[in-house]
PDB file of C-alpha atoms and ligand atoms in Angstrom:
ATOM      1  CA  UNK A  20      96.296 131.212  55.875  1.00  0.00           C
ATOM      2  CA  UNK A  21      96.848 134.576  57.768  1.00  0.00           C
ATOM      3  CA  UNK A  22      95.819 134.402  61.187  1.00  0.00           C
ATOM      4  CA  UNK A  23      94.097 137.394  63.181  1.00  0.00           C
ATOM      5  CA  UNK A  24      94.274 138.112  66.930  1.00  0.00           C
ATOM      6  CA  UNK A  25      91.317 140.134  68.828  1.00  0.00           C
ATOM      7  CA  UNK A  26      92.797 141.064  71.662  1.00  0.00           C
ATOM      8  CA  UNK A  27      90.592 142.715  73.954  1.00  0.00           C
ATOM      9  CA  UNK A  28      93.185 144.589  77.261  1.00  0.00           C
ATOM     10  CA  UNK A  29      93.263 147.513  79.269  1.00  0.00           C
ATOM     11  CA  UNK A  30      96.540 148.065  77.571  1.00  0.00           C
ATOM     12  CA  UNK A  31      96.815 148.184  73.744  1.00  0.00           C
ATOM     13  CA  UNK A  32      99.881 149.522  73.557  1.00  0.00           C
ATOM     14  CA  UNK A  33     101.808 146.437  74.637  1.00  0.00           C
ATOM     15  CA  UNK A  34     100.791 145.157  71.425  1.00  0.00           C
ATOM     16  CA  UNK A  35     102.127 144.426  68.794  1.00  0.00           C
ATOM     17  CA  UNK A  36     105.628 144.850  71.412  1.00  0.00           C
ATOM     18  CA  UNK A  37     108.146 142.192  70.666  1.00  0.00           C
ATOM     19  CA  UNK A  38     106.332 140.760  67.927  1.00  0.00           C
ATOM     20  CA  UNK A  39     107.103 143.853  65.559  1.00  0.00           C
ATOM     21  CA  UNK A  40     110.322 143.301  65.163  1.00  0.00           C
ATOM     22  CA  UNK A  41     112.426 139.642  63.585  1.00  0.00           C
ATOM     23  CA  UNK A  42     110.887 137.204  62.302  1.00  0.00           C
ATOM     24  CA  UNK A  43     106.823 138.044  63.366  1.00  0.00           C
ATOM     25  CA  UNK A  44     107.737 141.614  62.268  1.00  0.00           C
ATOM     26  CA  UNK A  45     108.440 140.843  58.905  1.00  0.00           C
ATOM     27  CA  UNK A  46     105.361 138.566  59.004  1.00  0.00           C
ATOM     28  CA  UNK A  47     103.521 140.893  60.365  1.00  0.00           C
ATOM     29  CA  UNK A  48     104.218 143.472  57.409  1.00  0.00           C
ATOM     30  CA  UNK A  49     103.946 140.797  54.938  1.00  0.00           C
ATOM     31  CA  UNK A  50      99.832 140.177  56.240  1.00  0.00           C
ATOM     32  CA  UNK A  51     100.997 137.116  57.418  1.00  0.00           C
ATOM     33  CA  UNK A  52      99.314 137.556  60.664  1.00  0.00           C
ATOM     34  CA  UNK A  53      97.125 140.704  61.830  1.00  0.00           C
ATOM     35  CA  UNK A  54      95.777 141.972  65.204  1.00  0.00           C
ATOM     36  CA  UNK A  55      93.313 144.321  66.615  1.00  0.00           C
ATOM     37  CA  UNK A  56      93.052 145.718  70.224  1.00  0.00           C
ATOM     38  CA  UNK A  57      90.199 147.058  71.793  1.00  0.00           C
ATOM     39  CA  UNK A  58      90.731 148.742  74.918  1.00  0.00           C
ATOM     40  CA  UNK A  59      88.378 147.373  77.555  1.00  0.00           C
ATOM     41  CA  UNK A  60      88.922 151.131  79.547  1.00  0.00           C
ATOM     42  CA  UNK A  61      86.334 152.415  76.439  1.00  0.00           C
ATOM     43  CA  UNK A  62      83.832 150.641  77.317  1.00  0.00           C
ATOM     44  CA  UNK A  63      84.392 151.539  81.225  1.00  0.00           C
ATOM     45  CA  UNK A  64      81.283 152.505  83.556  1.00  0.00           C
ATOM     46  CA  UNK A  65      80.718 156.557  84.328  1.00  0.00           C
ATOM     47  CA  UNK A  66      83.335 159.565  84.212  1.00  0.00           C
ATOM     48  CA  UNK A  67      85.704 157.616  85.186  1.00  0.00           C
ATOM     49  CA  UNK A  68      85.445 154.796  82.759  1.00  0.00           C
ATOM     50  CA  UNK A  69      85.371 152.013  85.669  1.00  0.00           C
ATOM     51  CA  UNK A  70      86.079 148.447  84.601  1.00  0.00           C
ATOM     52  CA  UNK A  71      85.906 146.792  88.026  1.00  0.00           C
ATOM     53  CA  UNK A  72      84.902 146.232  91.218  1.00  0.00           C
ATOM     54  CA  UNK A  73      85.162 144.522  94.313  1.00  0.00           C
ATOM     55  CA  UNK A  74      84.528 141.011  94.820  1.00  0.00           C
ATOM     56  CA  UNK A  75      81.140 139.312  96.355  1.00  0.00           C
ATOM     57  CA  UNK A  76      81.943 137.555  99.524  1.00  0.00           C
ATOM     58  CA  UNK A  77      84.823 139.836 100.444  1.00  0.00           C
ATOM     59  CA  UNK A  78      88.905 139.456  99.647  1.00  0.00           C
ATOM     60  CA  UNK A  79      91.344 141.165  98.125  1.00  0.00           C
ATOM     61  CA  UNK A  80      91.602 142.844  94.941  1.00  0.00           C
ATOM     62  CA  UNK A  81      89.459 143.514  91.983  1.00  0.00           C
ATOM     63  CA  UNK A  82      87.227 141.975  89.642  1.00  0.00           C
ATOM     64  CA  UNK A  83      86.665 143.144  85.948  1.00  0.00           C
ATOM     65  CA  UNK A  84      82.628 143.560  85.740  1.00  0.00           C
ATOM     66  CA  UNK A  85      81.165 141.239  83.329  1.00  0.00           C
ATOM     67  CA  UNK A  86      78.475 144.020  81.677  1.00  0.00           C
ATOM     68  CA  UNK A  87      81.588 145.927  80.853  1.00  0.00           C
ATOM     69  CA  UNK A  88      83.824 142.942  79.148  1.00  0.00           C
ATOM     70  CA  UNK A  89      80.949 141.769  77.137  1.00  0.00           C
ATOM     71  CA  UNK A  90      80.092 145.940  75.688  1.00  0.00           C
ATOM     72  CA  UNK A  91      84.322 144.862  74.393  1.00  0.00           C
ATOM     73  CA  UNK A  92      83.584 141.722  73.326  1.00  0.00           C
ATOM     74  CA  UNK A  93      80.700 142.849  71.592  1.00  0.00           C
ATOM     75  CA  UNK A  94      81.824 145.817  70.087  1.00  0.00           C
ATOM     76  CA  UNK A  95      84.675 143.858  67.678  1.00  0.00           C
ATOM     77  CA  UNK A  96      83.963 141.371  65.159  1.00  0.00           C
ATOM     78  CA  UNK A  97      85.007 137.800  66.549  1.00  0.00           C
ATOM     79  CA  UNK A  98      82.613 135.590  64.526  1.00  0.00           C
ATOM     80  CA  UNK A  99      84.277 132.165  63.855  1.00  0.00           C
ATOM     81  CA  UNK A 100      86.789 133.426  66.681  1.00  0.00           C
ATOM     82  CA  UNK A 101      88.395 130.838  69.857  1.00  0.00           C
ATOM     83  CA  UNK A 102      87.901 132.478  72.835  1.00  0.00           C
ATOM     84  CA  UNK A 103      90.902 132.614  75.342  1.00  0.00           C
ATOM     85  CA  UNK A 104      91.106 133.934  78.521  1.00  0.00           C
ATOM     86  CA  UNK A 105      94.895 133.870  79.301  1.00  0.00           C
ATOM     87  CA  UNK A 106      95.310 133.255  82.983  1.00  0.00           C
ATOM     88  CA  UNK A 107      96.923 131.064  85.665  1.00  0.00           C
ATOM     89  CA  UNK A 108      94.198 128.866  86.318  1.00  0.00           C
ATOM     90  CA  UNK A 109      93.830 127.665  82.255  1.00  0.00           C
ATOM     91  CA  UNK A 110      94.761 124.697  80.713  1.00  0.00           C
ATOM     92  CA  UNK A 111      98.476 124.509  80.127  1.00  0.00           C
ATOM     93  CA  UNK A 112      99.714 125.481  76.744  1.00  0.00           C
ATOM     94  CA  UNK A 113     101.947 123.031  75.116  1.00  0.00           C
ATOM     95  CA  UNK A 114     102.990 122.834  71.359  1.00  0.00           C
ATOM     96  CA  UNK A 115      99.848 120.591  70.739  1.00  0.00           C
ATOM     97  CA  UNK A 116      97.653 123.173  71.434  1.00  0.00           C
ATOM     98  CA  UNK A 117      99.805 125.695  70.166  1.00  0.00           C
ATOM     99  CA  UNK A 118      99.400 124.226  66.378  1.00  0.00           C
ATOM    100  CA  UNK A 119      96.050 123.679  66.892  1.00  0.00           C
ATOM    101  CA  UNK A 120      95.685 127.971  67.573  1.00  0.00           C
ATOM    102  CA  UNK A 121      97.669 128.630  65.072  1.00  0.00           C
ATOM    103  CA  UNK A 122      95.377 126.687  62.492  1.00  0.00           C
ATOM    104  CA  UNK A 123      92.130 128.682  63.452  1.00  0.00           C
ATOM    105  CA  UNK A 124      91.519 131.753  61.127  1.00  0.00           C
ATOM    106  CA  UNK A 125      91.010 133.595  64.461  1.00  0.00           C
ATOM    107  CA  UNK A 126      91.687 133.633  67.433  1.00  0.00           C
ATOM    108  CA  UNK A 127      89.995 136.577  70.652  1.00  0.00           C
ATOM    109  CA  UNK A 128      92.336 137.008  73.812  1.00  0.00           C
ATOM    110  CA  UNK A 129      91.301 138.578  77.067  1.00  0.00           C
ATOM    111  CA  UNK A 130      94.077 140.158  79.100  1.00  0.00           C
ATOM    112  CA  UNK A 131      92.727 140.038  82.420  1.00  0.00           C
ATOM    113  CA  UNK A 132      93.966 143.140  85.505  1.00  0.00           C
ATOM    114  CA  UNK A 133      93.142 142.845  88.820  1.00  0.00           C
ATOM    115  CA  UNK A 134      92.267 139.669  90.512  1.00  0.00           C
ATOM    116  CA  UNK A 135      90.794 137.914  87.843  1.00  0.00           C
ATOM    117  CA  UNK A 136      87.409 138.701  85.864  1.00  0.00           C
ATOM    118  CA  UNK A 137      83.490 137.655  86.258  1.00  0.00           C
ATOM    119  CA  UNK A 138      82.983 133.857  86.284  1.00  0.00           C
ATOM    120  CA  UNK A 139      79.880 134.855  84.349  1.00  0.00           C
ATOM    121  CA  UNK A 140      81.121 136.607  81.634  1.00  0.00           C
ATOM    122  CA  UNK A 141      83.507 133.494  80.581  1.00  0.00           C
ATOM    123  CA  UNK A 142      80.918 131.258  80.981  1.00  0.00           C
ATOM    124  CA  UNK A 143      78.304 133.319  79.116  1.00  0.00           C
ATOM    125  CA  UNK A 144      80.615 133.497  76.147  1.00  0.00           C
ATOM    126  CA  UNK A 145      82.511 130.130  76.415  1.00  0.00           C
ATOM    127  CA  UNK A 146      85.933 131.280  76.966  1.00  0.00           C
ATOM    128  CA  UNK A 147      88.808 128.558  76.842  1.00  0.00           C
ATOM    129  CA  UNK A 148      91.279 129.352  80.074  1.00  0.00           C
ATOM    130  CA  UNK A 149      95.067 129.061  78.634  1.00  0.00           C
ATOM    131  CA  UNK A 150      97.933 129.412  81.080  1.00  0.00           C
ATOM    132  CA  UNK A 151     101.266 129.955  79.963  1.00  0.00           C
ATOM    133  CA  UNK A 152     102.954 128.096  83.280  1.00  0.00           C
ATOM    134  CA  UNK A 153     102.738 127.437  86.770  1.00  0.00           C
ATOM    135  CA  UNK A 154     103.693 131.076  87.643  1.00  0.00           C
ATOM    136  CA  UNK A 155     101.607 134.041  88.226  1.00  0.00           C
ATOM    137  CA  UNK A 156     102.122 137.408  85.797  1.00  0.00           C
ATOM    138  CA  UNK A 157     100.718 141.061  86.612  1.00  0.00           C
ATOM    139  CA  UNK A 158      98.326 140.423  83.696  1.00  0.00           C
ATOM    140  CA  UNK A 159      97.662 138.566  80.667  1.00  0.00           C
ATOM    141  CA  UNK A 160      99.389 140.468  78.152  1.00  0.00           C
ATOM    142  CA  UNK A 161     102.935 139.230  78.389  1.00  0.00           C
ATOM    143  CA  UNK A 162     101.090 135.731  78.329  1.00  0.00           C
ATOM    144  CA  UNK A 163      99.263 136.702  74.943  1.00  0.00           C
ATOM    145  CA  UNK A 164     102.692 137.813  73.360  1.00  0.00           C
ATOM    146  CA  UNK A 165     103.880 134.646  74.233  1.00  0.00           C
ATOM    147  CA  UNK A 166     100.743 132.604  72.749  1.00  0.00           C
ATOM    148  CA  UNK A 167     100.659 134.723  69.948  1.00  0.00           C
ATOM    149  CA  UNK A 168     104.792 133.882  68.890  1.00  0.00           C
ATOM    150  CA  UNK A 169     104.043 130.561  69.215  1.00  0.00           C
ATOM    151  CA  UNK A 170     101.191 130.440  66.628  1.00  0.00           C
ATOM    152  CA  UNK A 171     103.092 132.870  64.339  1.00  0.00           C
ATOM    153  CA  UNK A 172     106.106 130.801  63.763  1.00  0.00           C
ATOM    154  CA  UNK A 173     104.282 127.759  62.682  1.00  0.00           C
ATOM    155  CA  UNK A 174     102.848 130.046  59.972  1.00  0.00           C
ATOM    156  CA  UNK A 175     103.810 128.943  55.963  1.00  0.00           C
ATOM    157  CA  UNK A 176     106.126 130.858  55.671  1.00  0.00           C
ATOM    158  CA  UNK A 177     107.437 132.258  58.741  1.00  0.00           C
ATOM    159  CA  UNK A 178     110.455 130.164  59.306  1.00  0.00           C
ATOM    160  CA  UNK A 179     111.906 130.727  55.986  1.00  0.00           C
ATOM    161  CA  UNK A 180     114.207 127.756  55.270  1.00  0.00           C
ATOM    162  CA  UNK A 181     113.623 125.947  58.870  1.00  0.00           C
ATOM    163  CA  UNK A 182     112.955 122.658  58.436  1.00  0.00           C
ATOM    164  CA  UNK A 183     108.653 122.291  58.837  1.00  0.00           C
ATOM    165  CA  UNK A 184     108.805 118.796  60.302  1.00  0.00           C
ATOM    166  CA  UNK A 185     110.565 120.012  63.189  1.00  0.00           C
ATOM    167  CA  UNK A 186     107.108 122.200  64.262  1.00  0.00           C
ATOM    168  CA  UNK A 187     105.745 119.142  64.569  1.00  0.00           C
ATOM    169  CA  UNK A 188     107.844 118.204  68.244  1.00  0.00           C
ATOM    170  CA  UNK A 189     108.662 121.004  70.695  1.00  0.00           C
ATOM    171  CA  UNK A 190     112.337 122.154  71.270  1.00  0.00           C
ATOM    172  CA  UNK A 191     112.525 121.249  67.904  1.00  0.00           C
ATOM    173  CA  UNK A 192     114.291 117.885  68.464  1.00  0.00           C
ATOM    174  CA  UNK A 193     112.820 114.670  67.131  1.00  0.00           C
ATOM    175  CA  UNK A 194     109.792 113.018  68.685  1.00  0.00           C
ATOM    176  CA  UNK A 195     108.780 115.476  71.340  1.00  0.00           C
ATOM    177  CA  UNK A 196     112.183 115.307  73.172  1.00  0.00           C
ATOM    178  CA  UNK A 197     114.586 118.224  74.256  1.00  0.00           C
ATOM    179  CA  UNK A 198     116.516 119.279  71.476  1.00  0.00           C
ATOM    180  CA  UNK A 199     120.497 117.820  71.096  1.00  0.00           C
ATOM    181  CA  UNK A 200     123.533 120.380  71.417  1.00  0.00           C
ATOM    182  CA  UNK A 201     124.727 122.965  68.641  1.00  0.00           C
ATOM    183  CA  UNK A 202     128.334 123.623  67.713  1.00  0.00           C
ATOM    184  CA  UNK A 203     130.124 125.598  65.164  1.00  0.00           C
ATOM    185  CA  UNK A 204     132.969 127.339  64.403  1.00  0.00           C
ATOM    186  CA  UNK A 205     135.625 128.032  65.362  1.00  0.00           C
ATOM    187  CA  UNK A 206     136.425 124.121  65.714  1.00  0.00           C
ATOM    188  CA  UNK A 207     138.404 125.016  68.536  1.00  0.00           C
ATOM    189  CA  UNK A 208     137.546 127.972  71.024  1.00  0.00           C
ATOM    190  CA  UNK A 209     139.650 129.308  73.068  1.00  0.00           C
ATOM    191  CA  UNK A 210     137.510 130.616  76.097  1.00  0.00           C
ATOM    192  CA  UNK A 211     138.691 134.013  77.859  1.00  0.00           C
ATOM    193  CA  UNK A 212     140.338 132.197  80.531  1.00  0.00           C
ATOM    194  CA  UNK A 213     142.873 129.932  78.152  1.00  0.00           C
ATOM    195  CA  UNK A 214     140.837 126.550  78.398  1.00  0.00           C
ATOM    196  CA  UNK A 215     140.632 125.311  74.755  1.00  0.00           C
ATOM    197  CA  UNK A 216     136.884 123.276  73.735  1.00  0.00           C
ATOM    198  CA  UNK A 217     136.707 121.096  71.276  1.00  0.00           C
ATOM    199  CA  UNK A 218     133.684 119.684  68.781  1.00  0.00           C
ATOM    200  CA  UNK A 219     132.489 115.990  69.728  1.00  0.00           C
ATOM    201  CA  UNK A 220     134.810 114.314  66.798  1.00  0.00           C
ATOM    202  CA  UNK A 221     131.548 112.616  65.049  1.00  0.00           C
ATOM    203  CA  UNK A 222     130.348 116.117  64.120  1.00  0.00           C
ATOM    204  CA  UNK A 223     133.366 116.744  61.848  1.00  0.00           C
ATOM    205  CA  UNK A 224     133.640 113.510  60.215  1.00  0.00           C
ATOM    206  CA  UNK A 225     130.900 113.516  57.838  1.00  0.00           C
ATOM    207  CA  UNK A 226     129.143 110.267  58.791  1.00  0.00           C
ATOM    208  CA  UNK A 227     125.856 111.522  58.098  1.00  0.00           C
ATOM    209  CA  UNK A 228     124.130 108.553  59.727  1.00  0.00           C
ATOM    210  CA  UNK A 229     126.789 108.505  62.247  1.00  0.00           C
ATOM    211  CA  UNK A 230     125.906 112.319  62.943  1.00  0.00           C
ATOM    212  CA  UNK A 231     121.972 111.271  63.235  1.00  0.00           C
ATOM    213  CA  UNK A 232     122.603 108.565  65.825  1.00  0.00           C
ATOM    214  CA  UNK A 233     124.524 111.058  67.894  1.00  0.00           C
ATOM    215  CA  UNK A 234     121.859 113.389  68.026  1.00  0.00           C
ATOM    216  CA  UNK A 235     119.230 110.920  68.723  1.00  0.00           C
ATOM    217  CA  UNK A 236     120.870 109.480  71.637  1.00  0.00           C
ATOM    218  CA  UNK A 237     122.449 113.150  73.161  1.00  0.00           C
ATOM    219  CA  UNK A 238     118.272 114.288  72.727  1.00  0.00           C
ATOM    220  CA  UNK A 239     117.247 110.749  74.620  1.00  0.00           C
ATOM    221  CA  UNK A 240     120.263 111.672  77.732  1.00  0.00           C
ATOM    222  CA  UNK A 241     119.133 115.176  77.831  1.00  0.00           C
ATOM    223  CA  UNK A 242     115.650 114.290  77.923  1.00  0.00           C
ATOM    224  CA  UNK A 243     115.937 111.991  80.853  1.00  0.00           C
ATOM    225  CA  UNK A 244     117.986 114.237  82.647  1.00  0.00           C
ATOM    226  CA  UNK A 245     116.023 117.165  82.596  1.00  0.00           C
ATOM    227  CA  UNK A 246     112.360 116.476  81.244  1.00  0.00           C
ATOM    228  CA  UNK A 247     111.531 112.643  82.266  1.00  0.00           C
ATOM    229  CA  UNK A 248     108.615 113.347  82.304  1.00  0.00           C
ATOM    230  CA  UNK A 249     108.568 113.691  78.374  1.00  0.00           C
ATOM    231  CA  UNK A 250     109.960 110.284  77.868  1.00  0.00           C
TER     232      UNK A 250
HETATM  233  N1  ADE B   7      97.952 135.811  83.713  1.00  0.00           N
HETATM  234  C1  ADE B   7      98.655 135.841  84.851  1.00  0.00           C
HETATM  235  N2  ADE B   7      99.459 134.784  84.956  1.00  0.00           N
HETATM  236  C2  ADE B   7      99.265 134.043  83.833  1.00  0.00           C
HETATM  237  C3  ADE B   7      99.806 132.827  83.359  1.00  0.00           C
HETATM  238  N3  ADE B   7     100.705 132.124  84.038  1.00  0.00           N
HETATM  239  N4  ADE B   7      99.357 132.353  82.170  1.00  0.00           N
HETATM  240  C4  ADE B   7      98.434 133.037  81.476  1.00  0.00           C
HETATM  241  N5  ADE B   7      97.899 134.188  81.883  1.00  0.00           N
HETATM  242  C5  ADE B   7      98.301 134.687  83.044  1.00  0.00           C
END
């Protein structure tokens, strides 16, 4: 099912941005996935198009006015449309959520600027809060990109010949944990400084089941070495 974005930011022309070109590209072309953006500077108050202000109670920074957000919102076609807010203070997005996005037939994303935007105007119109990580971007854009690659790959499709039943764990490994190491050829590399690297010997001998029980257990040590928490 092709799967539109309504993206409503300040600045449309990050968009489509890395997502035109590989894999997304080609999806994109193929009507795989669409998007709109509507600039939220349009629908800015007076000559000089304002789309913020500065905040009750006093502080720092700006706050994108609610009347002006909702003239956006309003002004694009987002029936049947989830309603994100991408910022810091969302609910984490993990590949759990990430399939359920990408199964939606649409989905709207606010880039916030500035401080942040209204309380009222999510509220009003039920916006979900999605953050990317526990790190703090310039705006919500580079955040949307990133929601918006996740989604696309788990499109039919997509992927090509990837195997599907790997979307259904992150990092692609089995069962939600971190994904075992690659190798291929040359079967011996030769690094710039003379050293000489092997393959682990089980890789090249064929053992199919052999190879599986490898993979499983290098996934389980890497896991617990790096993500416990996933275990
Ligand atoms: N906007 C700014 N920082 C963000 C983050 N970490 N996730 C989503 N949106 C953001």
């Amino acid at each position: 099912m092709p799967l539109h974005f309504n993206i409503l930011t300040l600045f449309p022309n990050m968009f489509p941005g890395c997502l035109g070109a590989s894999l997304a590209g080609k999806a994109l072309e193929r009507g795989d996935w669409s998007f709109s953006c509507t600039n939220i500077r349009d629908f800015g108050e007076g000559v000089h198009k304002c789309v913020d202000d500065t905040p009750y109670g006093g502080g720092a920074g700006m706050v994108m006015r609610a009347d002006v957000l909702e003239k956006a919102l309003l002004s694009t076609n987002d029936s049947g449309s989830r309603r994100i807010y991408l910022s810091p203070r969302g609910q984490q997005l993990k590949q759990p959520l990430v399939k359920e996005l990408a199964a939606s037939p649409s989905l709207t994303l606010l880039c916030g600027r500035y401080e942040g935007v209204d309380e009222r105007f999510l509220q009003a119109h039920e916006f979900e809060e999605i953050s990317i990580g526990d790190y703090v971007l310039s705006g919500g854009e580079p955040a949307a990109l990133i929601l918006m690659d996740a989604c696309i790959r788990l499109l039919d499709g997509v992927m090509g010949n990837v195997n599907t039943a790997d979307n259904e764990s992150f990092g692609s490994g089995a069962n939600g944990l971190l994904e075992y190491p690659h190798y291929t050829r040359p079967a011996v590399w030769t690094d710039a400084n003379g050293s000489e690297h092997g393959v682990p010997e089980v890789l090249t001998s064929g053992n199919h089941a052999k190879i599986d029980e490898w993979r499983a257990e290098q996934s389980k040590i890497i896991t617990k070495v790096r993500r416990p928490d996933l275990l």
